[in-house]
């Protein structure tokens, strides 16, 4: 399995390049880890309910587009929802 709670996998670097290319000061590998883990915590707390983009926007700091892509990535790989 690629997911590591305290690390970033090459899959994430490939699929979410905006967090690694210095295109914005608020998107860094560190903020990716924090955002990803917060979204996963939300999913675990909600048990069988979906974490929506609106929920994420109210709870996780960051721009809407990047957070939407991060959520989609986590759903696609079966980490949440």
PDB file of N, CA and C in Angstrom:
ATOM      1  N   UNK A   1       0.846  -1.184   0.000  1.00  0.00           N
ATOM      2  CA  UNK A   1       0.000   0.000   0.000  1.00  0.00           C
ATOM      3  C   UNK A   1       0.889   1.244   0.000  1.00  0.00           C
ATOM      4  N   UNK A   2       0.488   2.252  -0.726  1.00  0.00           N
ATOM      5  CA  UNK A   2       1.295   3.462  -0.874  1.00  0.00           C
ATOM      6  C   UNK A   2       1.122   4.446   0.272  1.00  0.00           C
ATOM      7  N   UNK A   3      -0.021   4.435   0.949  1.00  0.00           N
ATOM      8  CA  UNK A   3      -0.309   5.458   1.956  1.00  0.00           C
ATOM      9  C   UNK A   3       0.528   5.266   3.221  1.00  0.00           C
ATOM     10  N   UNK A   4       1.179   6.353   3.621  1.00  0.00           N
ATOM     11  CA  UNK A   4       1.901   6.403   4.891  1.00  0.00           C
ATOM     12  C   UNK A   4       1.487   7.691   5.589  1.00  0.00           C
ATOM     13  N   UNK A   5       1.010   7.562   6.817  1.00  0.00           N
ATOM     14  CA  UNK A   5       0.471   8.720   7.530  1.00  0.00           C
ATOM     15  C   UNK A   5       1.458   9.879   7.620  1.00  0.00           C
ATOM     16  N   UNK A   6       2.718   9.583   7.801  1.00  0.00           N
ATOM     17  CA  UNK A   6       3.705  10.640   8.015  1.00  0.00           C
ATOM     18  C   UNK A   6       4.627  10.854   6.819  1.00  0.00           C
ATOM     19  N   UNK A   7       4.234  10.339   5.659  1.00  0.00           N
ATOM     20  CA  UNK A   7       5.080  10.496   4.486  1.00  0.00           C
ATOM     21  C   UNK A   7       4.285  10.735   3.219  1.00  0.00           C
ATOM     22  N   UNK A   8       5.008  11.108   2.184  1.00  0.00           N
ATOM     23  CA  UNK A   8       4.406  11.383   0.878  1.00  0.00           C
ATOM     24  C   UNK A   8       4.944  10.365  -0.112  1.00  0.00           C
ATOM     25  N   UNK A   9       4.053   9.749  -0.850  1.00  0.00           N
ATOM     26  CA  UNK A   9       4.431   8.743  -1.827  1.00  0.00           C
ATOM     27  C   UNK A   9       4.625   9.376  -3.201  1.00  0.00           C
ATOM     28  N   UNK A  10       5.339   8.678  -4.045  1.00  0.00           N
ATOM     29  CA  UNK A  10       5.564   9.146  -5.415  1.00  0.00           C
ATOM     30  C   UNK A  10       4.244   9.307  -6.175  1.00  0.00           C
ATOM     31  N   UNK A  11       3.251   8.496  -5.843  1.00  0.00           N
ATOM     32  CA  UNK A  11       1.930   8.628  -6.476  1.00  0.00           C
ATOM     33  C   UNK A  11       1.362  10.020  -6.212  1.00  0.00           C
ATOM     34  N   UNK A  12       1.495  10.494  -4.983  1.00  0.00           N
ATOM     35  CA  UNK A  12       1.000  11.836  -4.648  1.00  0.00           C
ATOM     36  C   UNK A  12       1.798  12.905  -5.384  1.00  0.00           C
ATOM     37  N   UNK A  13       3.094  12.731  -5.463  1.00  0.00           N
ATOM     38  CA  UNK A  13       3.929  13.699  -6.182  1.00  0.00           C
ATOM     39  C   UNK A  13       3.530  13.778  -7.659  1.00  0.00           C
ATOM     40  N   UNK A  14       3.176  12.636  -8.230  1.00  0.00           N
ATOM     41  CA  UNK A  14       2.789  12.590  -9.638  1.00  0.00           C
ATOM     42  C   UNK A  14       1.379  13.129  -9.864  1.00  0.00           C
ATOM     43  N   UNK A  15       0.439  12.724  -9.014  1.00  0.00           N
ATOM     44  CA  UNK A  15      -0.966  13.073  -9.223  1.00  0.00           C
ATOM     45  C   UNK A  15      -1.350  14.455  -8.680  1.00  0.00           C
ATOM     46  N   UNK A  16      -0.551  14.987  -7.762  1.00  0.00           N
ATOM     47  CA  UNK A  16      -0.856  16.284  -7.146  1.00  0.00           C
ATOM     48  C   UNK A  16       0.356  17.209  -7.247  1.00  0.00           C
ATOM     49  N   UNK A  17       0.840  17.461  -8.459  1.00  0.00           N
ATOM     50  CA  UNK A  17       2.103  18.196  -8.626  1.00  0.00           C
ATOM     51  C   UNK A  17       2.080  19.627  -8.097  1.00  0.00           C
ATOM     52  N   UNK A  18       0.913  20.241  -8.022  1.00  0.00           N
ATOM     53  CA  UNK A  18       0.839  21.638  -7.583  1.00  0.00           C
ATOM     54  C   UNK A  18       1.330  21.827  -6.150  1.00  0.00           C
ATOM     55  N   UNK A  19       1.338  20.750  -5.362  1.00  0.00           N
ATOM     56  CA  UNK A  19       1.814  20.837  -3.978  1.00  0.00           C
ATOM     57  C   UNK A  19       3.347  20.769  -3.897  1.00  0.00           C
ATOM     58  N   UNK A  20       4.003  20.497  -5.021  1.00  0.00           N
ATOM     59  CA  UNK A  20       5.455  20.274  -5.018  1.00  0.00           C
ATOM     60  C   UNK A  20       6.224  21.190  -5.960  1.00  0.00           C
ATOM     61  N   UNK A  21       5.531  22.022  -6.736  1.00  0.00           N
ATOM     62  CA  UNK A  21       6.219  22.805  -7.769  1.00  0.00           C
ATOM     63  C   UNK A  21       6.435  24.274  -7.408  1.00  0.00           C
ATOM     64  N   UNK A  22       6.217  24.636  -6.158  1.00  0.00           N
ATOM     65  CA  UNK A  22       6.429  26.014  -5.676  1.00  0.00           C
ATOM     66  C   UNK A  22       5.583  27.048  -6.413  1.00  0.00           C
ATOM     67  N   UNK A  23       4.439  26.631  -6.940  1.00  0.00           N
ATOM     68  CA  UNK A  23       3.580  27.562  -7.679  1.00  0.00           C
ATOM     69  C   UNK A  23       2.802  28.502  -6.763  1.00  0.00           C
ATOM     70  N   UNK A  24       2.708  28.171  -5.486  1.00  0.00           N
ATOM     71  CA  UNK A  24       2.036  29.039  -4.507  1.00  0.00           C
ATOM     72  C   UNK A  24       2.648  28.775  -3.133  1.00  0.00           C
ATOM     73  N   UNK A  25       2.868  29.824  -2.371  1.00  0.00           N
ATOM     74  CA  UNK A  25       3.530  29.638  -1.073  1.00  0.00           C
ATOM     75  C   UNK A  25       2.730  28.808  -0.070  1.00  0.00           C
ATOM     76  N   UNK A  26       1.412  28.737  -0.244  1.00  0.00           N
ATOM     77  CA  UNK A  26       0.593  27.964   0.692  1.00  0.00           C
ATOM     78  C   UNK A  26       0.476  26.488   0.314  1.00  0.00           C
ATOM     79  N   UNK A  27       0.988  26.112  -0.856  1.00  0.00           N
ATOM     80  CA  UNK A  27       0.968  24.704  -1.269  1.00  0.00           C
ATOM     81  C   UNK A  27       2.386  24.151  -1.180  1.00  0.00           C
ATOM     82  N   UNK A  28       2.616  23.368  -0.165  1.00  0.00           N
ATOM     83  CA  UNK A  28       3.924  22.757   0.058  1.00  0.00           C
ATOM     84  C   UNK A  28       3.712  21.297   0.447  1.00  0.00           C
ATOM     85  N   UNK A  29       4.751  20.498   0.413  1.00  0.00           N
ATOM     86  CA  UNK A  29       4.596  19.124   0.896  1.00  0.00           C
ATOM     87  C   UNK A  29       4.067  19.067   2.337  1.00  0.00           C
ATOM     88  N   UNK A  30       4.505  19.997   3.166  1.00  0.00           N
ATOM     89  CA  UNK A  30       4.046  20.011   4.557  1.00  0.00           C
ATOM     90  C   UNK A  30       2.553  20.315   4.656  1.00  0.00           C
ATOM     91  N   UNK A  31       2.083  21.287   3.876  1.00  0.00           N
ATOM     92  CA  UNK A  31       0.652  21.600   3.934  1.00  0.00           C
ATOM     93  C   UNK A  31      -0.182  20.494   3.291  1.00  0.00           C
ATOM     94  N   UNK A  32       0.385  19.783   2.322  1.00  0.00           N
ATOM     95  CA  UNK A  32      -0.312  18.620   1.763  1.00  0.00           C
ATOM     96  C   UNK A  32      -0.530  17.587   2.856  1.00  0.00           C
ATOM     97  N   UNK A  33       0.513  17.266   3.606  1.00  0.00           N
ATOM     98  CA  UNK A  33       0.377  16.285   4.684  1.00  0.00           C
ATOM     99  C   UNK A  33      -0.680  16.716   5.695  1.00  0.00           C
ATOM    100  N   UNK A  34      -0.630  17.966   6.115  1.00  0.00           N
ATOM    101  CA  UNK A  34      -1.603  18.461   7.094  1.00  0.00           C
ATOM    102  C   UNK A  34      -3.020  18.402   6.540  1.00  0.00           C
ATOM    103  N   UNK A  35      -3.198  18.846   5.299  1.00  0.00           N
ATOM    104  CA  UNK A  35      -4.529  18.856   4.676  1.00  0.00           C
ATOM    105  C   UNK A  35      -5.037  17.438   4.482  1.00  0.00           C
ATOM    106  N   UNK A  36      -4.182  16.567   3.967  1.00  0.00           N
ATOM    107  CA  UNK A  36      -4.567  15.173   3.726  1.00  0.00           C
ATOM    108  C   UNK A  36      -4.997  14.503   5.027  1.00  0.00           C
ATOM    109  N   UNK A  37      -4.215  14.667   6.069  1.00  0.00           N
ATOM    110  CA  UNK A  37      -4.542  14.019   7.337  1.00  0.00           C
ATOM    111  C   UNK A  37      -5.810  14.591   7.963  1.00  0.00           C
ATOM    112  N   UNK A  38      -6.041  15.883   7.822  1.00  0.00           N
ATOM    113  CA  UNK A  38      -7.272  16.486   8.341  1.00  0.00           C
ATOM    114  C   UNK A  38      -8.493  15.930   7.605  1.00  0.00           C
ATOM    115  N   UNK A  39      -8.389  15.785   6.296  1.00  0.00           N
ATOM    116  CA  UNK A  39      -9.492  15.226   5.506  1.00  0.00           C
ATOM    117  C   UNK A  39      -9.749  13.778   5.912  1.00  0.00           C
ATOM    118  N   UNK A  40      -8.701  13.003   6.111  1.00  0.00           N
ATOM    119  CA  UNK A  40      -8.854  11.607   6.533  1.00  0.00           C
ATOM    120  C   UNK A  40      -9.487  11.542   7.922  1.00  0.00           C
ATOM    121  N   UNK A  41      -9.075  12.411   8.834  1.00  0.00           N
ATOM    122  CA  UNK A  41      -9.688  12.468  10.167  1.00  0.00           C
ATOM    123  C   UNK A  41     -11.180  12.763  10.063  1.00  0.00           C
ATOM    124  N   UNK A  42     -11.541  13.695   9.195  1.00  0.00           N
ATOM    125  CA  UNK A  42     -12.953  14.024   8.992  1.00  0.00           C
ATOM    126  C   UNK A  42     -13.711  12.799   8.503  1.00  0.00           C
ATOM    127  N   UNK A  43     -13.145  12.083   7.554  1.00  0.00           N
ATOM    128  CA  UNK A  43     -13.786  10.903   6.991  1.00  0.00           C
ATOM    129  C   UNK A  43     -13.992   9.833   8.060  1.00  0.00           C
ATOM    130  N   UNK A  44     -12.975   9.620   8.871  1.00  0.00           N
ATOM    131  CA  UNK A  44     -13.093   8.621   9.937  1.00  0.00           C
ATOM    132  C   UNK A  44     -14.152   9.025  10.955  1.00  0.00           C
ATOM    133  N   UNK A  45     -14.235  10.310  11.272  1.00  0.00           N
ATOM    134  CA  UNK A  45     -15.219  10.788  12.244  1.00  0.00           C
ATOM    135  C   UNK A  45     -16.651  10.654  11.724  1.00  0.00           C
ATOM    136  N   UNK A  46     -16.810  10.766  10.415  1.00  0.00           N
ATOM    137  CA  UNK A  46     -18.147  10.684   9.818  1.00  0.00           C
ATOM    138  C   UNK A  46     -18.578   9.253   9.526  1.00  0.00           C
ATOM    139  N   UNK A  47     -17.689   8.310   9.731  1.00  0.00           N
ATOM    140  CA  UNK A  47     -17.960   6.888   9.510  1.00  0.00           C
ATOM    141  C   UNK A  47     -18.449   6.627   8.085  1.00  0.00           C
ATOM    142  N   UNK A  48     -19.741   6.395   7.893  1.00  0.00           N
ATOM    143  CA  UNK A  48     -20.234   6.003   6.571  1.00  0.00           C
ATOM    144  C   UNK A  48     -20.780   7.158   5.740  1.00  0.00           C
ATOM    145  N   UNK A  49     -20.591   8.415   6.200  1.00  0.00           N
ATOM    146  CA  UNK A  49     -21.038   9.566   5.412  1.00  0.00           C
ATOM    147  C   UNK A  49     -19.883  10.103   4.590  1.00  0.00           C
ATOM    148  N   UNK A  50     -20.196  10.642   3.433  1.00  0.00           N
ATOM    149  CA  UNK A  50     -19.168  11.208   2.565  1.00  0.00           C
ATOM    150  C   UNK A  50     -18.657  12.539   3.083  1.00  0.00           C
ATOM    151  N   UNK A  51     -17.363  12.750   2.930  1.00  0.00           N
ATOM    152  CA  UNK A  51     -16.768  14.058   3.182  1.00  0.00           C
ATOM    153  C   UNK A  51     -16.960  14.861   1.900  1.00  0.00           C
ATOM    154  N   UNK A  52     -17.632  15.985   1.987  1.00  0.00           N
ATOM    155  CA  UNK A  52     -17.890  16.801   0.804  1.00  0.00           C
ATOM    156  C   UNK A  52     -16.853  17.906   0.673  1.00  0.00           C
ATOM    157  N   UNK A  53     -16.789  18.469  -0.521  1.00  0.00           N
ATOM    158  CA  UNK A  53     -15.897  19.608  -0.736  1.00  0.00           C
ATOM    159  C   UNK A  53     -16.282  20.777   0.164  1.00  0.00           C
ATOM    160  N   UNK A  54     -17.568  20.986   0.371  1.00  0.00           N
ATOM    161  CA  UNK A  54     -18.019  22.081   1.241  1.00  0.00           C
ATOM    162  C   UNK A  54     -17.535  21.873   2.675  1.00  0.00           C
ATOM    163  N   UNK A  55     -17.607  20.649   3.169  1.00  0.00           N
ATOM    164  CA  UNK A  55     -17.104  20.353   4.515  1.00  0.00           C
ATOM    165  C   UNK A  55     -15.612  20.661   4.619  1.00  0.00           C
ATOM    166  N   UNK A  56     -14.896  20.263   3.603  1.00  0.00           N
ATOM    167  CA  UNK A  56     -13.449  20.480   3.597  1.00  0.00           C
ATOM    168  C   UNK A  56     -13.139  21.968   3.580  1.00  0.00           C
ATOM    169  N   UNK A  57     -13.821  22.720   2.749  1.00  0.00           N
ATOM    170  CA  UNK A  57     -13.566  24.167   2.655  1.00  0.00           C
ATOM    171  C   UNK A  57     -13.812  24.876   3.979  1.00  0.00           C
ATOM    172  N   UNK A  58     -14.764  24.399   4.751  1.00  0.00           N
ATOM    173  CA  UNK A  58     -15.059  25.028   6.045  1.00  0.00           C
ATOM    174  C   UNK A  58     -14.041  24.652   7.119  1.00  0.00           C
ATOM    175  N   UNK A  59     -13.291  23.589   6.902  1.00  0.00           N
ATOM    176  CA  UNK A  59     -12.436  23.044   7.952  1.00  0.00           C
ATOM    177  C   UNK A  59     -10.942  23.115   7.656  1.00  0.00           C
ATOM    178  N   UNK A  60     -10.568  22.978   6.389  1.00  0.00           N
ATOM    179  CA  UNK A  60      -9.155  22.872   6.015  1.00  0.00           C
ATOM    180  C   UNK A  60      -8.726  24.145   5.290  1.00  0.00           C
ATOM    181  N   UNK A  61      -7.619  24.715   5.724  1.00  0.00           N
ATOM    182  CA  UNK A  61      -7.090  25.898   5.047  1.00  0.00           C
ATOM    183  C   UNK A  61      -6.521  25.519   3.689  1.00  0.00           C
ATOM    184  N   UNK A  62      -6.735  26.394   2.698  1.00  0.00           N
ATOM    185  CA  UNK A  62      -6.196  26.152   1.365  1.00  0.00           C
ATOM    186  C   UNK A  62      -7.145  26.647   0.303  1.00  0.00           C
ATOM    187  N   UNK A  63      -6.673  26.618  -0.941  1.00  0.00           N
ATOM    188  CA  UNK A  63      -7.549  27.076  -2.019  1.00  0.00           C
ATOM    189  C   UNK A  63      -8.487  25.949  -2.443  1.00  0.00           C
ATOM    190  N   UNK A  64      -9.667  26.338  -2.852  1.00  0.00           N
ATOM    191  CA  UNK A  64     -10.735  25.380  -3.148  1.00  0.00           C
ATOM    192  C   UNK A  64     -10.337  24.367  -4.212  1.00  0.00           C
ATOM    193  N   UNK A  65      -9.687  24.818  -5.275  1.00  0.00           N
ATOM    194  CA  UNK A  65      -9.323  23.911  -6.360  1.00  0.00           C
ATOM    195  C   UNK A  65      -8.359  22.825  -5.918  1.00  0.00           C
ATOM    196  N   UNK A  66      -7.340  23.208  -5.186  1.00  0.00           N
ATOM    197  CA  UNK A  66      -6.353  22.230  -4.716  1.00  0.00           C
ATOM    198  C   UNK A  66      -6.969  21.243  -3.736  1.00  0.00           C
ATOM    199  N   UNK A  67      -7.812  21.745  -2.846  1.00  0.00           N
ATOM    200  CA  UNK A  67      -8.466  20.857  -1.888  1.00  0.00           C
ATOM    201  C   UNK A  67      -9.440  19.915  -2.588  1.00  0.00           C
ATOM    202  N   UNK A  68     -10.121  20.401  -3.618  1.00  0.00           N
ATOM    203  CA  UNK A  68     -11.026  19.545  -4.393  1.00  0.00           C
ATOM    204  C   UNK A  68     -10.234  18.418  -5.061  1.00  0.00           C
ATOM    205  N   UNK A  69      -9.101  18.756  -5.672  1.00  0.00           N
ATOM    206  CA  UNK A  69      -8.280  17.728  -6.322  1.00  0.00           C
ATOM    207  C   UNK A  69      -7.716  16.738  -5.303  1.00  0.00           C
ATOM    208  N   UNK A  70      -7.344  17.226  -4.130  1.00  0.00           N
ATOM    209  CA  UNK A  70      -6.854  16.334  -3.078  1.00  0.00           C
ATOM    210  C   UNK A  70      -7.957  15.383  -2.630  1.00  0.00           C
ATOM    211  N   UNK A  71      -9.160  15.898  -2.416  1.00  0.00           N
ATOM    212  CA  UNK A  71     -10.284  15.043  -2.033  1.00  0.00           C
ATOM    213  C   UNK A  71     -10.564  13.995  -3.110  1.00  0.00           C
ATOM    214  N   UNK A  72     -10.587  14.416  -4.365  1.00  0.00           N
ATOM    215  CA  UNK A  72     -10.837  13.483  -5.470  1.00  0.00           C
ATOM    216  C   UNK A  72      -9.776  12.390  -5.513  1.00  0.00           C
ATOM    217  N   UNK A  73      -8.539  12.769  -5.293  1.00  0.00           N
ATOM    218  CA  UNK A  73      -7.440  11.806  -5.255  1.00  0.00           C
ATOM    219  C   UNK A  73      -7.664  10.784  -4.136  1.00  0.00           C
ATOM    220  N   UNK A  74      -8.012  11.258  -2.951  1.00  0.00           N
ATOM    221  CA  UNK A  74      -8.223  10.357  -1.815  1.00  0.00           C
ATOM    222  C   UNK A  74      -9.413   9.430  -2.038  1.00  0.00           C
ATOM    223  N   UNK A  75     -10.460   9.932  -2.672  1.00  0.00           N
ATOM    224  CA  UNK A  75     -11.617   9.092  -2.994  1.00  0.00           C
ATOM    225  C   UNK A  75     -11.215   8.043  -4.025  1.00  0.00           C
ATOM    226  N   UNK A  76     -10.530   8.463  -5.070  1.00  0.00           N
ATOM    227  CA  UNK A  76     -10.134   7.548  -6.154  1.00  0.00           C
ATOM    228  C   UNK A  76      -9.298   6.385  -5.632  1.00  0.00           C
ATOM    229  N   UNK A  77      -8.424   6.657  -4.684  1.00  0.00           N
ATOM    230  CA  UNK A  77      -7.538   5.623  -4.149  1.00  0.00           C
ATOM    231  C   UNK A  77      -8.143   4.898  -2.948  1.00  0.00           C
ATOM    232  N   UNK A  78      -9.400   5.203  -2.624  1.00  0.00           N
ATOM    233  CA  UNK A  78     -10.094   4.479  -1.567  1.00  0.00           C
ATOM    234  C   UNK A  78      -9.648   4.812  -0.152  1.00  0.00           C
ATOM    235  N   UNK A  79      -9.011   5.959   0.019  1.00  0.00           N
ATOM    236  CA  UNK A  79      -8.553   6.355   1.351  1.00  0.00           C
ATOM    237  C   UNK A  79      -9.710   6.927   2.164  1.00  0.00           C
ATOM    238  N   UNK A  80     -10.625   7.637   1.506  1.00  0.00           N
ATOM    239  CA  UNK A  80     -11.817   8.176   2.172  1.00  0.00           C
ATOM    240  C   UNK A  80     -13.062   7.772   1.391  1.00  0.00           C
ATOM    241  N   UNK A  81     -14.209   7.983   2.042  1.00  0.00           N
ATOM    242  CA  UNK A  81     -15.541   7.728   1.485  1.00  0.00           C
ATOM    243  C   UNK A  81     -15.615   6.311   0.950  1.00  0.00           C
TER     244      UNK A  81
END
